[in-house]
Short mmCIF file of C-alpha atoms in Angstrom, two decimals:
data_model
loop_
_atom_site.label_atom_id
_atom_site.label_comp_id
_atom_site.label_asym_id
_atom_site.label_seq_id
_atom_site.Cartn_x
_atom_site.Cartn_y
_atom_site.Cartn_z
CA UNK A 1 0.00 0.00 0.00
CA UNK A 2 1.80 3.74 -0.90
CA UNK A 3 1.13 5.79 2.06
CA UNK A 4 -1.60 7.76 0.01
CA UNK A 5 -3.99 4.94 -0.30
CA UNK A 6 -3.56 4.16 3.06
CA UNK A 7 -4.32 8.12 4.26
CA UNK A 8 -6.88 7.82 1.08
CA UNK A 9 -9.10 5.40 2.21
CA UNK A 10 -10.08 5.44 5.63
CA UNK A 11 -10.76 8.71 4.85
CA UNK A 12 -12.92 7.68 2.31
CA UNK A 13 -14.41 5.07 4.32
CA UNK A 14 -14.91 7.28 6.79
CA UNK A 15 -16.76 10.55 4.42
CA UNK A 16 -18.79 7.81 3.19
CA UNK A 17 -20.06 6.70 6.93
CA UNK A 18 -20.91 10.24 7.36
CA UNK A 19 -22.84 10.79 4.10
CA UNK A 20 -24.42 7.93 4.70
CA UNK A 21 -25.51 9.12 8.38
CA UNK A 22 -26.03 12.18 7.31
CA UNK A 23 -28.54 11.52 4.97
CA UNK A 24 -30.49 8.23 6.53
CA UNK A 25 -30.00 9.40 9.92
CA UNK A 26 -29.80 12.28 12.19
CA UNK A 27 -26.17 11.25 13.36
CA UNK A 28 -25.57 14.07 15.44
CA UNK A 29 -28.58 14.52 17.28
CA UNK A 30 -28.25 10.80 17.73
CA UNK A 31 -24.89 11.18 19.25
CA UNK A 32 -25.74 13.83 21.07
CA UNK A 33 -28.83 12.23 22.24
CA UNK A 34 -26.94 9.01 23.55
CA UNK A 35 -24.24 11.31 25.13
CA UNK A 36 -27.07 12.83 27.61
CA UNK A 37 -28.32 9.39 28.00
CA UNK A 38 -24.48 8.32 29.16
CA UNK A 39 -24.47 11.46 30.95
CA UNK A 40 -27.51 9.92 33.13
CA UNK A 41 -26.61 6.98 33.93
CA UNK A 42 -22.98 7.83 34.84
CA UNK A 43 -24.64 9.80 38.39
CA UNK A 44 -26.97 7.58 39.06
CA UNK A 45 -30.47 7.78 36.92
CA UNK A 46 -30.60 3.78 36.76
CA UNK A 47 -30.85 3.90 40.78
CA UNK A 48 -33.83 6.14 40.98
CA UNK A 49 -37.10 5.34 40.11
CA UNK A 50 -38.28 8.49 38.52
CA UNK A 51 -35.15 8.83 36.34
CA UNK A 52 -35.06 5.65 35.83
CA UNK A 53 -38.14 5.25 34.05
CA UNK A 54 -37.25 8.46 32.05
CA UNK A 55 -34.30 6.95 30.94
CA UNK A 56 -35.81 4.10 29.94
CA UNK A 57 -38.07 6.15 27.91
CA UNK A 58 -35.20 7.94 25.79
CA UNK A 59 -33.73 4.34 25.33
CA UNK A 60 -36.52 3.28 24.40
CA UNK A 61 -37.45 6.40 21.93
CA UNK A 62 -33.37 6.25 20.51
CA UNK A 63 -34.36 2.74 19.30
CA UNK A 64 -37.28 3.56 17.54
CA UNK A 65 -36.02 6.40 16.11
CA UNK A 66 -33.68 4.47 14.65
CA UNK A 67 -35.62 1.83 13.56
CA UNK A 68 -37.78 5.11 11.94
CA UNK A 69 -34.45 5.98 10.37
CA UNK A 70 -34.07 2.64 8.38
CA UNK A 71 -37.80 2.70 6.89
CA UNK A 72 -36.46 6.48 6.13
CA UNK A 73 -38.94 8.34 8.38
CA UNK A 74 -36.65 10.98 9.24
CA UNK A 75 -38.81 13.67 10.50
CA UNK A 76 -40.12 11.33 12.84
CA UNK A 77 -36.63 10.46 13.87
CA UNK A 78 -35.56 13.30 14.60
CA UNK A 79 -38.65 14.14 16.94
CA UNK A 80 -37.77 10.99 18.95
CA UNK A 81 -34.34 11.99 19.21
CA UNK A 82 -35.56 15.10 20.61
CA UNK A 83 -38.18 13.71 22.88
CA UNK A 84 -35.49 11.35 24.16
CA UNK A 85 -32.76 13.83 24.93
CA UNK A 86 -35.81 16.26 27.19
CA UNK A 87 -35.93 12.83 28.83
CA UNK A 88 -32.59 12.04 29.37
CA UNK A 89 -31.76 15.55 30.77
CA UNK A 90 -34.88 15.23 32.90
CA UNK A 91 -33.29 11.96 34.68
CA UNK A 92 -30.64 13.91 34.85
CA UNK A 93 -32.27 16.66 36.86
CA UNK A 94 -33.85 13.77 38.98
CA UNK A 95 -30.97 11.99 39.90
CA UNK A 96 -29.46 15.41 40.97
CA UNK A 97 -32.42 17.10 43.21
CA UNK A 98 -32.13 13.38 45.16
CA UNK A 99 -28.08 13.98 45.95
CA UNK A 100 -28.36 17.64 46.56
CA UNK A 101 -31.41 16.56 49.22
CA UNK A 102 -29.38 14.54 50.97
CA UNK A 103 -26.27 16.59 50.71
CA UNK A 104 -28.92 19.26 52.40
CA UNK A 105 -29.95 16.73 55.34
CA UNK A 106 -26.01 16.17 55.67
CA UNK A 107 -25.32 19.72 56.37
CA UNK A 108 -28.72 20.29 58.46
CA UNK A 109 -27.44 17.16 60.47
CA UNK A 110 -24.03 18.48 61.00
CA UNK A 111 -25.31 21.69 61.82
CA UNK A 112 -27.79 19.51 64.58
CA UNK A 113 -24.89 17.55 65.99
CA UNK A 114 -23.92 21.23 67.35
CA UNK A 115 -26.95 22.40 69.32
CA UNK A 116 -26.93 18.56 71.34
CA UNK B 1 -85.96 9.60 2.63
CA UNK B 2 -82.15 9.49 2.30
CA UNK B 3 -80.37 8.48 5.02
CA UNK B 4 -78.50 10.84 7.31
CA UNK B 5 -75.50 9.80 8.78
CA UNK B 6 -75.53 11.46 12.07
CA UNK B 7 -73.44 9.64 14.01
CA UNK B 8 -70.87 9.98 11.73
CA UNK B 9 -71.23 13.87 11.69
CA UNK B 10 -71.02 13.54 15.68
CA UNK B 11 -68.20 11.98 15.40
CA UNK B 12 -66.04 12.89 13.59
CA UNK B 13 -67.32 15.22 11.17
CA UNK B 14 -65.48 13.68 7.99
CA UNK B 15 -66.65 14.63 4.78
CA UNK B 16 -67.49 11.77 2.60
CA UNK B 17 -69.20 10.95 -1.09
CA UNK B 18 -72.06 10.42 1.80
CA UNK B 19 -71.90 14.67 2.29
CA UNK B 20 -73.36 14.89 -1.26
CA UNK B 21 -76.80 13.37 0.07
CA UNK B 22 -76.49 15.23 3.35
CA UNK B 23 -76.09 18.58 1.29
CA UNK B 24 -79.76 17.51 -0.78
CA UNK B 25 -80.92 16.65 2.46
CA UNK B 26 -80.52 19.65 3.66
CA UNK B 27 -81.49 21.59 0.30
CA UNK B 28 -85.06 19.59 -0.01
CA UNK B 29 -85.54 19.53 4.18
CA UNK B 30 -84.34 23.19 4.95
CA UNK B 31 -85.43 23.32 8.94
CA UNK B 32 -83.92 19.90 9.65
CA UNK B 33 -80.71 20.24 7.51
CA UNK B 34 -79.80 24.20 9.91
CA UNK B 35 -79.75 21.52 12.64
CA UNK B 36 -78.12 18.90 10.91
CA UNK B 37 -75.58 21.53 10.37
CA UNK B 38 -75.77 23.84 14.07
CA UNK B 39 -74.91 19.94 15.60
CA UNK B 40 -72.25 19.02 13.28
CA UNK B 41 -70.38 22.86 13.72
CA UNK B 42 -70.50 22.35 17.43
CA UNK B 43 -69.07 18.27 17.65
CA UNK B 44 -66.04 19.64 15.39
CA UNK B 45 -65.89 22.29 16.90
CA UNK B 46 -65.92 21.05 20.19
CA UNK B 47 -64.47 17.38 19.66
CA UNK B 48 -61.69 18.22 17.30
CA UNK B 49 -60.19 21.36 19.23
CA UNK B 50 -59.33 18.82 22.47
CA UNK B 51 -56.02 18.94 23.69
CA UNK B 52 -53.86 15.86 23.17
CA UNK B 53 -52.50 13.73 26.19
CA UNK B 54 -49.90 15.57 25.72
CA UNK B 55 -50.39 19.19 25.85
CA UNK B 56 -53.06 18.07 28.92
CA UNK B 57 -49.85 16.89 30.73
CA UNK B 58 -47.60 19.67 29.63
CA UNK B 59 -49.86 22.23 31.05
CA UNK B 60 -50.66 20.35 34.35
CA UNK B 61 -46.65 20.12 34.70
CA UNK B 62 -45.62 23.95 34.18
CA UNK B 63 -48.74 24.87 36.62
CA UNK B 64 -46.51 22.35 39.25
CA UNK B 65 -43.34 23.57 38.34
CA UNK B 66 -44.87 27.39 38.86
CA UNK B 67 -45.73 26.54 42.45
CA UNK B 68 -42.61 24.81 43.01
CA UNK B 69 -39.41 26.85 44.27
CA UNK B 70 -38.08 27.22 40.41
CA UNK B 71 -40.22 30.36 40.67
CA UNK B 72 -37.80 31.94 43.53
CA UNK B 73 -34.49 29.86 43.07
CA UNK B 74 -34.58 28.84 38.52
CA UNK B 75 -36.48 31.79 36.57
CA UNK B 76 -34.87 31.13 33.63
CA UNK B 77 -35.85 27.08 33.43
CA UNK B 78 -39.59 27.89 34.39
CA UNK B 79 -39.05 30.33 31.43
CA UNK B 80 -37.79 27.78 28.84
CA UNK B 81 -40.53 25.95 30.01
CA UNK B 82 -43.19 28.84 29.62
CA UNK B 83 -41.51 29.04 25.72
CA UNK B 84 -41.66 25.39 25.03
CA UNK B 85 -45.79 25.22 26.35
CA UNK B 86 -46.19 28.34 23.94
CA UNK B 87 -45.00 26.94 21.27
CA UNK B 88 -47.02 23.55 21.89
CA UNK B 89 -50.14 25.71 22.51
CA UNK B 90 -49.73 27.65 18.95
CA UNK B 91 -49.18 24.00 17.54
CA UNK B 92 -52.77 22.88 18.53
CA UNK B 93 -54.33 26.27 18.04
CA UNK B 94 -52.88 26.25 14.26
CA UNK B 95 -53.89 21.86 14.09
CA UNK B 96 -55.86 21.10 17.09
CA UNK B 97 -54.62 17.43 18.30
CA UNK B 98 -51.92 17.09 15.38
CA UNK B 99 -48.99 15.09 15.73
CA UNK B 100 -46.61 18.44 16.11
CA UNK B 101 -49.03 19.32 18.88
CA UNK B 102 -48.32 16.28 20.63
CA UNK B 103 -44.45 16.50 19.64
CA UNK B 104 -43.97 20.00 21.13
CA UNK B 105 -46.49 19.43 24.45
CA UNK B 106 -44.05 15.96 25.08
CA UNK B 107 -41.25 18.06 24.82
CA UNK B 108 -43.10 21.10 26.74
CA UNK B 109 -44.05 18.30 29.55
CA UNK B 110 -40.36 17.60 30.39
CA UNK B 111 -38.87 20.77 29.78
CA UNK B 112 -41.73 22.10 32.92
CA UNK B 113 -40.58 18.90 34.98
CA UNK B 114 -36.54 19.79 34.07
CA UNK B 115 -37.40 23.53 35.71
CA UNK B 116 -39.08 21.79 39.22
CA UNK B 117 -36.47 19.36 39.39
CA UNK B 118 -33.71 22.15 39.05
CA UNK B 119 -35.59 25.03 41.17
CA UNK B 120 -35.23 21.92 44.39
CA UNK B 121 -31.62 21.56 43.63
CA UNK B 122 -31.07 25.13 43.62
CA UNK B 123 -33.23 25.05 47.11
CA UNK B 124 -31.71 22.14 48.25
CA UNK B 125 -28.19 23.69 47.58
CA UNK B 126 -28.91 26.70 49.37
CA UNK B 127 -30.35 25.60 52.50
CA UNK B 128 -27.61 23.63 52.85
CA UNK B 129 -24.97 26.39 51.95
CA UNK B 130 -26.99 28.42 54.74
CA UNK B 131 -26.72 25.28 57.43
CA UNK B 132 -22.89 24.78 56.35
CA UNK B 133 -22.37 28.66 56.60
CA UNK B 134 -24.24 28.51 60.05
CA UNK B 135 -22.25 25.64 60.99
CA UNK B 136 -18.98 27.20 60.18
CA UNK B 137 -20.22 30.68 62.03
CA UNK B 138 -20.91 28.45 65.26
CA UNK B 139 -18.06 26.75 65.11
CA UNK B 140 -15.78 29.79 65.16
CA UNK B 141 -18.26 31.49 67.68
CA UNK B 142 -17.39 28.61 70.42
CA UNK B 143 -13.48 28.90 69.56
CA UNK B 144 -13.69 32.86 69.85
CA UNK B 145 -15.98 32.26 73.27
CA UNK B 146 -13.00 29.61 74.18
CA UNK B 147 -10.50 31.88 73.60
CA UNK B 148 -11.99 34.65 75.37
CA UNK B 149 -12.66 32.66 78.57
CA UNK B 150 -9.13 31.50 78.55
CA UNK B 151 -7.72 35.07 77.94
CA UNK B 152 -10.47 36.14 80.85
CA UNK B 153 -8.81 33.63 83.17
CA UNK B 154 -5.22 34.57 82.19
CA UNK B 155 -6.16 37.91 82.49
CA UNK B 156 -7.76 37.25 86.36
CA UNK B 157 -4.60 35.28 86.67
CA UNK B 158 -2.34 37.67 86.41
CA UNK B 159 -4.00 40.04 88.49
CA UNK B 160 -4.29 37.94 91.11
CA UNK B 161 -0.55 38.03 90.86
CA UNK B 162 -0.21 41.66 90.54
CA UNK B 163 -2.33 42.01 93.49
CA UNK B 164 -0.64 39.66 95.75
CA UNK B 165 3.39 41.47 95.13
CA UNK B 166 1.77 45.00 95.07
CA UNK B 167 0.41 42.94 98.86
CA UNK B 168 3.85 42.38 99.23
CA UNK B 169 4.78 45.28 98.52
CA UNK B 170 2.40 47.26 100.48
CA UNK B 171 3.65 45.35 103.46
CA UNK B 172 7.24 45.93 102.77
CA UNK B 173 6.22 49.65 102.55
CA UNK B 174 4.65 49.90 105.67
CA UNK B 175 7.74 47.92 107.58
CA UNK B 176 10.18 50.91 105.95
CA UNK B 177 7.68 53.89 107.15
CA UNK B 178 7.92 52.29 110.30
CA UNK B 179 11.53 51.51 110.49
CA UNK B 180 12.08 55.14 109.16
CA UNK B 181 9.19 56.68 111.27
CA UNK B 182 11.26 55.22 114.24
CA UNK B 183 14.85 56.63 112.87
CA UNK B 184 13.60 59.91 112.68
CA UNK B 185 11.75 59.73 115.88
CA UNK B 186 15.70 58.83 117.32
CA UNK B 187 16.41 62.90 116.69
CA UNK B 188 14.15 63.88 119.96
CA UNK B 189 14.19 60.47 121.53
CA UNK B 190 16.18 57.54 122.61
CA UNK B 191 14.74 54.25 121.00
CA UNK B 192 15.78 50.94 122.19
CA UNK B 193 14.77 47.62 122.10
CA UNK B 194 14.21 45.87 125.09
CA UNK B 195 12.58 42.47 126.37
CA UNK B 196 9.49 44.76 127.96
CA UNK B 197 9.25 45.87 124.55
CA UNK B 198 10.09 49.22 122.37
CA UNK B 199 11.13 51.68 124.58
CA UNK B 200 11.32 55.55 123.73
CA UNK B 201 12.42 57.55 125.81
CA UNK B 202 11.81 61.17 126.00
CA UNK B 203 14.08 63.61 128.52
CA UNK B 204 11.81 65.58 130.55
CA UNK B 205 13.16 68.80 130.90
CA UNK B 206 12.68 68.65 127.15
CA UNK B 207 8.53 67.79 127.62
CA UNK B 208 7.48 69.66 130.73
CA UNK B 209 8.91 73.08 132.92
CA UNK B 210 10.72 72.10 136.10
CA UNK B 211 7.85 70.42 138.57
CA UNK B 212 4.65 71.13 135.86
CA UNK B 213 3.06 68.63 133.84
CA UNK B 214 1.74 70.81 131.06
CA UNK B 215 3.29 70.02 128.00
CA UNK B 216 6.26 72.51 126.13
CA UNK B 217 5.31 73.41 122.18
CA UNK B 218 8.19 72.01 121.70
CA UNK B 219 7.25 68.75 123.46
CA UNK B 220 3.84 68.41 121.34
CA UNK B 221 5.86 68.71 118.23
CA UNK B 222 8.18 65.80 119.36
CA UNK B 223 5.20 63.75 120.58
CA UNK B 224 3.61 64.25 117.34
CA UNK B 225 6.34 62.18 115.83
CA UNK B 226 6.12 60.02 118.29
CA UNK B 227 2.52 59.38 117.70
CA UNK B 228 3.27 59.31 113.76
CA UNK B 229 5.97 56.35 114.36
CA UNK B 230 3.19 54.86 116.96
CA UNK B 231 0.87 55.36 113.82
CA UNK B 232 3.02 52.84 112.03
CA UNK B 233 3.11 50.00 113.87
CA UNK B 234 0.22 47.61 114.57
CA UNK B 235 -2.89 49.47 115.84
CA UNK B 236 -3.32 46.39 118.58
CA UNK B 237 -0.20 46.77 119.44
CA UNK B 238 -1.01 48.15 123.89
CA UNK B 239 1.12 51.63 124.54
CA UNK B 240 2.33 51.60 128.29
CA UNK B 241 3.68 55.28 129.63
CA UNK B 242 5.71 55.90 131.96
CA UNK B 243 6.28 58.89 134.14
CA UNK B 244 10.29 59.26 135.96
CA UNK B 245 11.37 62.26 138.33
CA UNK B 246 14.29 62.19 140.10
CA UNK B 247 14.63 62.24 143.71
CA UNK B 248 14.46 65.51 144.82
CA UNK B 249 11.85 66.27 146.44
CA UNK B 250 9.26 64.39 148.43
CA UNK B 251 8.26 60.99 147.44
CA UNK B 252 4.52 61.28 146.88
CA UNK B 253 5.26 64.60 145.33
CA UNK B 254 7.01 62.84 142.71
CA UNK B 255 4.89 59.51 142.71
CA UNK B 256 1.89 62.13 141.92
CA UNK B 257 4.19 64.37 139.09
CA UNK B 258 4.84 61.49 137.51
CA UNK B 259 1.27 59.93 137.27
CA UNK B 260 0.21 63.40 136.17
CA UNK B 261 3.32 63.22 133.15
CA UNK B 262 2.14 59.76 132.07
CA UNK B 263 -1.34 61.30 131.61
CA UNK B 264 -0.57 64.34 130.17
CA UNK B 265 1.69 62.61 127.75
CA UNK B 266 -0.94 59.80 127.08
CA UNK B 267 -3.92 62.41 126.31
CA UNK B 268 -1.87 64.28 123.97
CA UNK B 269 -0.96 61.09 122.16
CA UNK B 270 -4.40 60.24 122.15
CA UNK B 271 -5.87 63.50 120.42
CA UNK B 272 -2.96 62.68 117.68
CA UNK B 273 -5.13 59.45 116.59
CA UNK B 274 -3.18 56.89 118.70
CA UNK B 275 -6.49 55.10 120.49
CA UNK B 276 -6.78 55.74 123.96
CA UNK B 277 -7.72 52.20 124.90
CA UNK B 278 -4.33 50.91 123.73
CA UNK B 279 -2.18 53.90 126.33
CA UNK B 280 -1.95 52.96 129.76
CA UNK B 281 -0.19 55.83 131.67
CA UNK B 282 1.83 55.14 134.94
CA UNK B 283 3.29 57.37 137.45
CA UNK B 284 7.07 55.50 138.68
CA UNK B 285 8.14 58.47 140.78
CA UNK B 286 11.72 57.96 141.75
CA UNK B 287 11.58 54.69 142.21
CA UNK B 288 13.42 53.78 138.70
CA UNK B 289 16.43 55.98 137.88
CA UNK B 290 19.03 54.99 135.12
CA UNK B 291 21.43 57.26 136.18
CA UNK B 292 23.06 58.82 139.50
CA UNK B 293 20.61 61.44 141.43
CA UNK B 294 23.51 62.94 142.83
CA UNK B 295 24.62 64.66 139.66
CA UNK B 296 22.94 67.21 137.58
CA UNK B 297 23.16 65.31 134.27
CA UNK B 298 22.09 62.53 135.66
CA UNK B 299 18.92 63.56 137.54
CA UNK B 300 17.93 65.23 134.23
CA UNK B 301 18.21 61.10 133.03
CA UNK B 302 16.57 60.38 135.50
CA UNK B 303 13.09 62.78 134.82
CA UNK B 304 12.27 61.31 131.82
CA UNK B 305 8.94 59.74 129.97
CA UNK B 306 8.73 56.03 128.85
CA UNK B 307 7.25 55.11 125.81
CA UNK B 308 6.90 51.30 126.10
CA UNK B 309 4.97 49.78 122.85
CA UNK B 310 4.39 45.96 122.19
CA UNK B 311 5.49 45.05 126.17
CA UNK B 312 4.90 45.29 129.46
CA UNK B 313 5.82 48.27 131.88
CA UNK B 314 8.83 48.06 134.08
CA UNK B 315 7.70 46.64 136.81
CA UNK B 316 10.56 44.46 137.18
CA UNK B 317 13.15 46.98 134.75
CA UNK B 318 16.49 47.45 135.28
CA UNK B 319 16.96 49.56 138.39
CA UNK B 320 20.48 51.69 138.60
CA UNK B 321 21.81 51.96 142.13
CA UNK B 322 19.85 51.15 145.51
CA UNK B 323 17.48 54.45 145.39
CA UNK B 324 14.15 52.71 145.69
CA UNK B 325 12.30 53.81 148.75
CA UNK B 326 8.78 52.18 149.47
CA UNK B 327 6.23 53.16 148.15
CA UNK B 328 2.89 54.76 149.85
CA UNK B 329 -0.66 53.93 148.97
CA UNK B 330 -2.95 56.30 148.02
CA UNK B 331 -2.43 58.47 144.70
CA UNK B 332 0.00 56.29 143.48
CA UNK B 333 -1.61 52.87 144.22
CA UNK B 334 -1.43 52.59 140.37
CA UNK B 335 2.16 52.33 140.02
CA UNK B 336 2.56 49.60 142.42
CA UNK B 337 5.67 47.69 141.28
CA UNK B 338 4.57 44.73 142.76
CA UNK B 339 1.02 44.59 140.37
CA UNK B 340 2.21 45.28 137.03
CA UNK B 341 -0.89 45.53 133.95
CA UNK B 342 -1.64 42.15 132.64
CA UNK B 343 1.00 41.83 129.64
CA UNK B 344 -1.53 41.94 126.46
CA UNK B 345 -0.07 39.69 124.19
CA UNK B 346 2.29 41.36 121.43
CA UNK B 347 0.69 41.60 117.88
CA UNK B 348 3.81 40.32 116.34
#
């Protein structure tokens, strides 16, 4: 292989994987999308049952959004993705308000232990 | 008669190749097609223009997330969420119960949620910023109320030394105004120490004129030193005086003189401050000379007044020579060698 073909064609290979994204599927958004998700589940969502089930729902929605994407339904796509990643920031959110209640009852307890 | 498909116009007002016979309904029955059509207006009207799931959800969320501490502690979520509802409300306004509707009110529905959920984290975190804050505060407040009490005690501490060596010094004060109240007292008087105690002796033709017993100006202004070196020493401390003569003269002349000396000596002392109830004034006569009667300077010795402080009087003194006569009752009953004062015990 001369060093041009082997520069050439990954990058080929790899233009081609993004035309191809870019025009079956909303690969940003997706990525995007499955980053928040990620972002979710790394604090925590699985272990609480409100964000839990919120995550599931953006799983959920990614997958048929991409099973939209095949059949070429892009609009549609696209409106999962979206409805998925308001759902995946939500667990987010959810996961949070729990740690920063009980950071809260830390502090208030700390602040109790003084007064006794 | 045609048929007229009125449930289908209730519900859902689609237009079919069946409209074409409603519309000559209505044309050949005028008074039951205006109802046919007043019905029809008012299920699509009403029917069609319901909210989806959706939107219903979306709105019941942001009136939550309104009531919820995102209005005080995350404005600007509750805000987003405000924008995302509006935009889900113009969708069903512009298609009532469309797909977009439903899109936007999903997205409307979370975005509401997203602003509760962050308004109690923002409450959560500053409650507990405030406890940690308060904590912190308290924490510093018992170190600085610590501190203080030790710095109070130190403080107490070292008075309580200052106080006991300016004690100590006081005391060592009052020992050299003594000591020097008694050095300068040594200019008009003879001070010695003796086992009867601290004897001062003052010459008598210095205190009184030859046979009186009224005191000299000049003798007041050495008994005022006297009674300022008296001053210095303990104020228990008993004051014994003693009157000499020599022995010219008759005996109860000079047992009464003397007596009469003592006194004079012991009132003046006692309008200088000294308390009466410590001076006991005696009259010795000539029963007690320290030098030879039979010279000049020697009787003047011999007339002399004893200051005696912290002891006993001299009952039982030194004597010089063999001159002691007896001594007569009456007037001078008091200075009966034989029945000396009790001996008060010495203050130090």
């Amino acid at each position: 292989m001369t060093p041009l073909t082997r520069f050439a064609l990954p990058l080929g290979i790899t233009v081609a994987a993004i035309g191809c994204g870019g025009s079956e599927m909303p690969a940003k958004q997706l990525a995007e999308t499955q980053s928040a998700v990620r972002a979710a589940s790394e604090v925590g969502a699985d272990d609480n049952p409100r964000a839990a089930l919120h995550l599931k729902m953006a799983r959920d929605q990614i997958s048929k959004a991409q099973a939209l994407s095949r059949e070429g339904e892009n609009e549609a796509a696209k409106q999962l993705l979206q409805q998925a990643e308001a759902d995946a920031e939500l667990a987010l959110a959810l996961t949070r308000v729990e740690q920063a209640d009980r950071n809260q009852k830390n502090a208030e307890n700390q602040l109790e232990s003084l007064s006794q | 008669m045609p048929k007229t498909n009125w449930s289908r116009c209730l519900n859902d007002g689609a237009r079919t190749e069946d409209d074409v016979e409603t519309i000559y309904t209505m044309v050949k029955y005028p008074a039951r097609a205006l109802m046919v059509v007043a019905l029809c207006a008012t299920a699509w009207a009403c029917g069609s223009s319901a909210p989806t799931a959706q939107l219903v959800d979306a709105r019941r969320a942001y009136e939550r997330a309104q009531l919820s501490p995102a209005s005080q502690y995350t404005p600007d979520d509750l805000l987003t969420a405000r924008q995302a509802l509006d935009r889900a409300e113009a969708a069903h306004e512009e298609d009532p119960g469309s797909s977009t509707e439903a899109h936007l009110a999903y997205l409307a529905d979370r975005k509401a949620q997203m602003a509760e959920a962050r308004g109690e984290i923002a409450q959560a975190k500053a409650v507990e910023a405030k406890a940690r804050a308060e904590y912190q505060s308290r924490l510093e407040r018992t170190a600085e109320s610590s501190q203080q009490a030790l710095s109070k005690t130190r403080s107490e501490l070292d008075s309580a030394k200052k106080a006991q060596s300016s004690a100590e010094a006081g005391r060592l004060e009052a020992e050299k105004r003594a000591a020097a109240a008694l050095q300068s007292l040594s200019q008009v008087a003879t001070v010695k120490e003796e086992q009867r105690g601290m004897v001062i002796t003052l010459a008598g033709n210095v205190l009184f004129p030859s046979g009186g017993d009224v005191l000299s100006p000049i003798a007041q202004q050495s008994l005022d030193q006297v009674a300022k070196a008296l001053e210095e020493q303990s104020p228990e401390t008993p004051i014994v005086i003693e009157g000499h003569t020599d022995s010219r003269g008759s005996t109860a002349t000079n047992d009464s003189l003397s007596q009469r000396r003592a006194q004079a000596v012991a009132n003046y002392l006692a309008t200088r401050g000294i308390d009466a109830s410590r001076i006991q004034a005696v009259g010795r006569g000539e029963n007690q000379p320290i030098a030879s009667n039979d010279t000049t300077d020697g009787r003047a010795s011999n007339r002399r007044v004893e200051i005696i402080v912290g002891g006993q009087s001299s009952a039982q003194g030194a004597t010089f020579g063999a001159a002691a006569k007896p001594t007569p009752g009456g007037a001078a009953a008091k200075s009966m060698p034989q029945q000396p004062p009790p001996a008060p015990v010495p203050a130090y």
